[in-house]
Tab-separated table of C-alpha atoms in Angstrom:
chain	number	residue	atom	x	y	z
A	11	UNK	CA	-27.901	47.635	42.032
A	12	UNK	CA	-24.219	46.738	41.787
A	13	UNK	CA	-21.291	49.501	42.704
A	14	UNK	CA	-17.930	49.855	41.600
A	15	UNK	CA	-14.898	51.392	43.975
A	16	UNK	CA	-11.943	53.096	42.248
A	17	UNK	CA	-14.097	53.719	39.294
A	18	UNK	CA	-11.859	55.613	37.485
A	19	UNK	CA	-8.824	53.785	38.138
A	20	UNK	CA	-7.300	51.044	36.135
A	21	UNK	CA	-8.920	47.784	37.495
A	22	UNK	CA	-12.268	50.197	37.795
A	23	UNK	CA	-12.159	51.297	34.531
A	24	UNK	CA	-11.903	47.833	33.105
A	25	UNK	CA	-14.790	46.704	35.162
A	26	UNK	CA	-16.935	49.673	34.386
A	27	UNK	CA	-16.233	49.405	30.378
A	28	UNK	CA	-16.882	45.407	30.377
A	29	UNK	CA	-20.624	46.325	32.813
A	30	UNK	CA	-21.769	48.864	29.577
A	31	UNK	CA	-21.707	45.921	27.206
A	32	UNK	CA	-24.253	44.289	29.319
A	33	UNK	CA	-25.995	47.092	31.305
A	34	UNK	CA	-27.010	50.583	30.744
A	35	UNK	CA	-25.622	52.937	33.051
A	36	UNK	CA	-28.683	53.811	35.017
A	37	UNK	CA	-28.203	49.971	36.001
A	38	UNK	CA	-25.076	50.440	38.282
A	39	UNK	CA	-23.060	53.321	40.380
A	40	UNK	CA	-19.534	54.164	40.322
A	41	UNK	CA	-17.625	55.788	43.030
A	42	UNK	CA	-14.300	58.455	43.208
A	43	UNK	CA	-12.819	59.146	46.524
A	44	UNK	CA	-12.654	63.156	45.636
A	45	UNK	CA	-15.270	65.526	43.824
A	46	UNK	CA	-13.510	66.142	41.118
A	47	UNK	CA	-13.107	62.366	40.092
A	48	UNK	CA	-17.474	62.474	40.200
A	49	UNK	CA	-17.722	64.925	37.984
A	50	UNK	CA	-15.213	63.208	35.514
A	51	UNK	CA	-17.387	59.777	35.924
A	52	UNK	CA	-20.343	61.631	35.055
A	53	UNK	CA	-19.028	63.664	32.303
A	54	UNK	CA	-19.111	59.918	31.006
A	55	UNK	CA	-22.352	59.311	31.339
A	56	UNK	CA	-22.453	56.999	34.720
A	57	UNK	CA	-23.594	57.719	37.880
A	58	UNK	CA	-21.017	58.466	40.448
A	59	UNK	CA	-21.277	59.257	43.900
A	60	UNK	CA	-18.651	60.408	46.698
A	61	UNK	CA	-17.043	57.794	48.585
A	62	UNK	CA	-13.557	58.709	50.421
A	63	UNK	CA	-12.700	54.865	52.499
A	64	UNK	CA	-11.497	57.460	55.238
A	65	UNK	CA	-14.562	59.299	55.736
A	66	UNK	CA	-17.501	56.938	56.731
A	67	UNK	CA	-20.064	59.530	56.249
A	68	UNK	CA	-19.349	59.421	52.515
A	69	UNK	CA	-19.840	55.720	52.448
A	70	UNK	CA	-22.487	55.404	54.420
A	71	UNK	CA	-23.999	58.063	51.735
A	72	UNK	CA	-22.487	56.705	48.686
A	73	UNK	CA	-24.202	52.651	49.404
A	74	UNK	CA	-28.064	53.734	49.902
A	75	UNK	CA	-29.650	50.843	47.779
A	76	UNK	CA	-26.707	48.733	47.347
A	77	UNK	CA	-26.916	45.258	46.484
A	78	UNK	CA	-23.826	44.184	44.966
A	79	UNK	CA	-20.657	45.935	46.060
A	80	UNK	CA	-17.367	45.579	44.014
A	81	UNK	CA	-14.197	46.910	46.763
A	82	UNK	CA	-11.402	47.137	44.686
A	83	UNK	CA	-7.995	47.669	47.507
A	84	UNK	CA	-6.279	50.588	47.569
A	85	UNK	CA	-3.081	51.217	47.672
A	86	UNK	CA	-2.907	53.383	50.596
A	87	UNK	CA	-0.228	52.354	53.520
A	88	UNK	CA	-3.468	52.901	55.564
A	89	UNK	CA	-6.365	50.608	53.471
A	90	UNK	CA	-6.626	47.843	56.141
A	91	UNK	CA	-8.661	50.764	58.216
A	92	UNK	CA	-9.971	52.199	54.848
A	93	UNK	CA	-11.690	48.910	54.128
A	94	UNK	CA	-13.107	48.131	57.805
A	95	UNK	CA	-14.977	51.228	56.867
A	96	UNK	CA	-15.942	50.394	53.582
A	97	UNK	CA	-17.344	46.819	55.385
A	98	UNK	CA	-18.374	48.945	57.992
A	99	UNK	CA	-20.987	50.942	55.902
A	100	UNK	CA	-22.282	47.870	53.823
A	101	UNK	CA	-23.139	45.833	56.815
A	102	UNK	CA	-25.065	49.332	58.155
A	103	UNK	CA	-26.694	50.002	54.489
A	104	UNK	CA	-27.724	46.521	54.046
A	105	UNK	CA	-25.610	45.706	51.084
A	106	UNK	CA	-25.907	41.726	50.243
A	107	UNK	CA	-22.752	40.994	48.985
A	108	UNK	CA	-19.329	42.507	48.731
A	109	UNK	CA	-16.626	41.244	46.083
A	110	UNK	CA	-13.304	42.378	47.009
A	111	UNK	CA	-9.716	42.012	45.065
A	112	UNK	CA	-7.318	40.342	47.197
A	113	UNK	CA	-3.656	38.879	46.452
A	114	UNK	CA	-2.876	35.450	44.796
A	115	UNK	CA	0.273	34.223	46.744
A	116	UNK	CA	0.716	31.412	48.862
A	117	UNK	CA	2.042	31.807	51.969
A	118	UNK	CA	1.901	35.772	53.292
A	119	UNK	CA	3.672	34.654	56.271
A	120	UNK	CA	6.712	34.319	54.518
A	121	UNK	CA	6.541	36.948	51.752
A	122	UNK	CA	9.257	39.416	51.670
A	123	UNK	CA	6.759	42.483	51.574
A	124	UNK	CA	4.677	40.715	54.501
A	125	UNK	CA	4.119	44.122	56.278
A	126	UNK	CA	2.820	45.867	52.847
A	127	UNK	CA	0.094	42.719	51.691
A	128	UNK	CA	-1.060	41.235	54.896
A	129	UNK	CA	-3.177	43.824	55.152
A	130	UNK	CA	-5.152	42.244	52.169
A	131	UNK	CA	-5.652	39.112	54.231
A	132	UNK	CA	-6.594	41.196	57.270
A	133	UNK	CA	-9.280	42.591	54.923
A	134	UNK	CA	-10.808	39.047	54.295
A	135	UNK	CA	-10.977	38.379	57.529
A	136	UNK	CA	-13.034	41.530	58.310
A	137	UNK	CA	-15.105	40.487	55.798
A	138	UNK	CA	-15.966	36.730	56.804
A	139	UNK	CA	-16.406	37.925	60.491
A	140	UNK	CA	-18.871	40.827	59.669
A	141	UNK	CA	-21.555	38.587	58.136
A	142	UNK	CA	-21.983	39.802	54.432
A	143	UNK	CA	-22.085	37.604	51.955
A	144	UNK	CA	-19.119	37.659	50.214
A	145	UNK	CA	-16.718	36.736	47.214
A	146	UNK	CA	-12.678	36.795	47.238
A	147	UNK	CA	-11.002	37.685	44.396
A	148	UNK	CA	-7.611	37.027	45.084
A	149	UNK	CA	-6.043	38.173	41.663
A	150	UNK	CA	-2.758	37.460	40.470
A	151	UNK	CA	0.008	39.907	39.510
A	152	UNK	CA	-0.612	42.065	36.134
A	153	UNK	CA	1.038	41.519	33.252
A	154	UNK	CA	1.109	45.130	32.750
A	155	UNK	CA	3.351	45.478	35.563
A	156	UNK	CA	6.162	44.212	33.421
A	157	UNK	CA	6.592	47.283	31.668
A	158	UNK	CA	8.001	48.471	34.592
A	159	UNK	CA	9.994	45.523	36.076
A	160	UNK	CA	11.637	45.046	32.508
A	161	UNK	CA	11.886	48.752	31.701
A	162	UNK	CA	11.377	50.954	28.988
A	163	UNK	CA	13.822	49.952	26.825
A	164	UNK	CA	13.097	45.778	27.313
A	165	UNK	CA	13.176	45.029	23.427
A	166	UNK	CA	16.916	45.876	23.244
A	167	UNK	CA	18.432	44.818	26.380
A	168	UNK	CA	18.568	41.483	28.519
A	169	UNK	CA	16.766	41.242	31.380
A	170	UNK	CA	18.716	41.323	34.386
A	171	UNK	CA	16.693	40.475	37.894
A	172	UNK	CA	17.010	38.056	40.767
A	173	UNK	CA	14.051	36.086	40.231
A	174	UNK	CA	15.842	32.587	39.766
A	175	UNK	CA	13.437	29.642	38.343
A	176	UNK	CA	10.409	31.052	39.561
A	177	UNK	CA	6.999	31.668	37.004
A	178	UNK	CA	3.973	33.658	37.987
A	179	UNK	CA	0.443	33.122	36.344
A	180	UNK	CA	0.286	36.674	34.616
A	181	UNK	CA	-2.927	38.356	33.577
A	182	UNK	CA	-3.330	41.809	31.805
A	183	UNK	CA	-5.340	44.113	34.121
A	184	UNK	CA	-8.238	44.365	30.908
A	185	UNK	CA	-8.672	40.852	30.978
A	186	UNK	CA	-9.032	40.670	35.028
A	187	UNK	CA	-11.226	43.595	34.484
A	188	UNK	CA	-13.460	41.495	32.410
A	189	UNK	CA	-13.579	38.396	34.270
A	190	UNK	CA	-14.607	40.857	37.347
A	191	UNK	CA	-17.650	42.322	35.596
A	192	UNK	CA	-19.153	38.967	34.508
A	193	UNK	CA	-18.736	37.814	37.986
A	194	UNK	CA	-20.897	40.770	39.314
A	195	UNK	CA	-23.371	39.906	36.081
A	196	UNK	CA	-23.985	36.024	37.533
A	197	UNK	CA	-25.279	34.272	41.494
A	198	UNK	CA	-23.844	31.786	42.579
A	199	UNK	CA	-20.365	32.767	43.558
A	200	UNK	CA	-22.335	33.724	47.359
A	201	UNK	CA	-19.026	32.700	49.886
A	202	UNK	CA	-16.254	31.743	47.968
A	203	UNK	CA	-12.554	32.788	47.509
A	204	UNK	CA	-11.055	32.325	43.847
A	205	UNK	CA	-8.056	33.182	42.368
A	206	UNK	CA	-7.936	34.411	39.632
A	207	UNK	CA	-4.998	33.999	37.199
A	208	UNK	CA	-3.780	33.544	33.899
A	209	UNK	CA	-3.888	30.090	32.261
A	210	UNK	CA	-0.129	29.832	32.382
A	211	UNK	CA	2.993	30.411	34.931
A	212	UNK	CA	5.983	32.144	32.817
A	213	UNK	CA	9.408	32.942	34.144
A	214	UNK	CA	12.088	35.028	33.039
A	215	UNK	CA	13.072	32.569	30.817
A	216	UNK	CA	10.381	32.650	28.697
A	217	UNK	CA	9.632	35.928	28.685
A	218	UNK	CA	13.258	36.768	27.392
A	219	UNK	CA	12.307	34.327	24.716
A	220	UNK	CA	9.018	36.267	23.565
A	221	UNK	CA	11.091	39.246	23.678
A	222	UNK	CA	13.405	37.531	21.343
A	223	UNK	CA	10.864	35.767	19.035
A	224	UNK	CA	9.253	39.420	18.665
A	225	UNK	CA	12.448	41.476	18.100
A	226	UNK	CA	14.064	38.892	16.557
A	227	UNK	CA	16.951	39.442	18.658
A	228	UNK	CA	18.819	37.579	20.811
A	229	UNK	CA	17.419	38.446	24.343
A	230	UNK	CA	18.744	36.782	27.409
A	231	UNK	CA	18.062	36.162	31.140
A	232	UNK	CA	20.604	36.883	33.612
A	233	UNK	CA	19.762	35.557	37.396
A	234	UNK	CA	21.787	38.401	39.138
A	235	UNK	CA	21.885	39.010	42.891
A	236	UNK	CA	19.563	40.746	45.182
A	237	UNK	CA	21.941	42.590	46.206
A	238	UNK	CA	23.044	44.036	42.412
A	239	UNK	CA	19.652	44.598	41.640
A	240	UNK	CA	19.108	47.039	45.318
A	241	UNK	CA	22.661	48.551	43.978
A	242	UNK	CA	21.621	49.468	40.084
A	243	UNK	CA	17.750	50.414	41.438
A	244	UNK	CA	19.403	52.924	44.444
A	245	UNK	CA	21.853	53.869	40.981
A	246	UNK	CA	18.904	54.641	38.681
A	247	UNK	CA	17.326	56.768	41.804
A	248	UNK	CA	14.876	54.671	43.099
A	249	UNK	CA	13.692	55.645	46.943
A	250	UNK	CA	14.647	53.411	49.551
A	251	UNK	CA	11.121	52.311	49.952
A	252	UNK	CA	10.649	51.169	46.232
A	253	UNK	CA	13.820	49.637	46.075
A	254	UNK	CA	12.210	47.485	49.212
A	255	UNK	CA	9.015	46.780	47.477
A	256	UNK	CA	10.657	46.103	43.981
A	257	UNK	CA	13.447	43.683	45.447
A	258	UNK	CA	10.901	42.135	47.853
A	259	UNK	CA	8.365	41.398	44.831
A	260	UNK	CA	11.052	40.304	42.952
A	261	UNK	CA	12.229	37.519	45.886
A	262	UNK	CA	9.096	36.531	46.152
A	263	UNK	CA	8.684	35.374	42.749
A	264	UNK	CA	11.795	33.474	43.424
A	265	UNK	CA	10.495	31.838	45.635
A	266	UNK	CA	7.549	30.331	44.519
A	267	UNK	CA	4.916	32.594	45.708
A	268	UNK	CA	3.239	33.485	43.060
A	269	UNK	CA	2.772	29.984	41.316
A	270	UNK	CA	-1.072	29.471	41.872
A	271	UNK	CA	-2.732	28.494	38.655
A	272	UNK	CA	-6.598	28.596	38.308
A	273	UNK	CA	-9.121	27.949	36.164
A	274	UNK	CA	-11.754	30.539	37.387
A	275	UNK	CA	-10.610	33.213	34.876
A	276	UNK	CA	-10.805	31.346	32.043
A	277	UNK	CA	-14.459	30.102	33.093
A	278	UNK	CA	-15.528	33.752	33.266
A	279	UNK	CA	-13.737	34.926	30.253
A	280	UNK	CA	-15.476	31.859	28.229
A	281	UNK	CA	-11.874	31.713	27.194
A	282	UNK	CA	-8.067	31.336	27.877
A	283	UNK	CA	-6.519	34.248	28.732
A	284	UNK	CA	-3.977	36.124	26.768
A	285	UNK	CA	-0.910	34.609	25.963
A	286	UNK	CA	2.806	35.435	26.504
A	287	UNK	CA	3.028	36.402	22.950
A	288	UNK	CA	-0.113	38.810	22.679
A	289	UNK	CA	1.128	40.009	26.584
A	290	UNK	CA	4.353	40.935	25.417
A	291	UNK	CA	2.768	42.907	22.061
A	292	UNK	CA	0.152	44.365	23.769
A	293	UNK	CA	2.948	45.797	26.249
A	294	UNK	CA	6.065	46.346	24.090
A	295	UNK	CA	5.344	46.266	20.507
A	296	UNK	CA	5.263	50.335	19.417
């Protein structure tokens, strides 16, 4: 029996809607961290059960007859404890093998938002040292996520960030999704760390020339400063912490840290993944 974590969020969601092509839903569990998210998974049609990362008696409840178990991260300040008790209560249920969704970046060391994603590392580590058979998933940023960095109003205005020469593998959440649930379908992937990206690195540059091609407007890429991008994000109203975590992302690509490319997803898509051009309609085109 294979469960899914964070059912009902985005990644979840994906996952769960790529499993029903394949399986009925008698054939796998979902989980919400509140009641009320349950009830919503069932109103579906799937089974759901309770499982709050912070209350161990939930997950200990929640993976009874477990064999595959799909721990998609949180995004909780806290998850590094979250997930030792999500390990925790897998090792105690007898779960075989837990997939979890890491980070794609190559040194964490030296990432400007060390403090926030270590803990993603820290979380593999738990893993390896508990014993369960596992498989890493460290997944590359989504290409949904550049609805926000660009903004709302990206077809009619450059794009102005401090992100230099660097690309980053993008991969729409749907697709990652996808590739997630045909893992769980297949053996074989027993103890191994992938990343999973798209099939090709993109910079600004190129994505203010998609923009262009698709408005067919002239759309350009400014390299400002760090320090003019913290300015117009505290200007807009950003908090302090998102201006951190925006900037920091944002000097990161910079430098380099996102540029892993890997095959894996396109293996278990049975295809390449979306390109820049069906990215940027699928995110901008009204």
């Amino acid at each position: 029996m294979i469960l899914i974590t964070g059912a009902s969020g985005n990644l979840g969601s994906a996952v769960v809607a790529q499993l029903l092509k394949t399986l009925s839903p008698e054939d796998f569990v979902t989980t919400s961290s509140n009641a009320a998210g349950v009830e919503k998974l069932k109103a579906k049609g799937l089974q759901s059960r309770l499982a709050n990362f912070s209350d161990p008696i939930t997950l200990n409840e929640a993976f009874k007859g477990i064999d595959k178990l799909l721990l998609i991260s949180t995004m909780d300040q806290n998850r590094y404890e979250q997930h030792k008790n999500v390990v925790d209560a897998a090792k105690k249920q007898g779960v075989k093998q837990i997939i979890y969704t890491g980070l794609a970046i190559k040194d964490i060391h030296t990432s400007a938002v060390q403090d926030l994603m270590i803990s993603h590392f820290q979380t593999e580590d738990y893993i390896k040292e508990s014993g369960l058979t596992y498989t890493i998933l460290r997944n590359t940023m989504y290409a949904d996520a550049l609805s926000q960095i660009l903004g709302s109003n990206a077809l009619h205005q450059d794009i102005n960030l401090p992100g230099g020469i660097g690309k980053v593998p993008y991969a729409l959440r749907r697709e990652i999704g996808e590739a997630t649930a045909n893992l769980l379908l297949q053996d074989g992937h027993e103890n191994n760390t992938y990343n999973i990206t798209g099939s090709n690195s993109l910079g600004y540059t190129e994505l203010a020339a998609a923009l262009s091609h698709l408005t067919r407007d002239t759309i350009k890429y400014n390299d400002i400063s760090e320090d003019d991008l913290k300015a117009f994000l505290k200007q807009i109203g950003f908090a302090d912490f998102a201006i951190y975590l925006h900037s920091g992302t944002i000097h990161d690509i910079k430098m380099a840290q996102y540029e892993i490319e890997s095959h894996t997803m396109e293996t278990l898509l049975g295809r390449p993944t979306a390109s820049i051009e069906d990215i940027i309609k699928e995110l901008f085109k009204n």
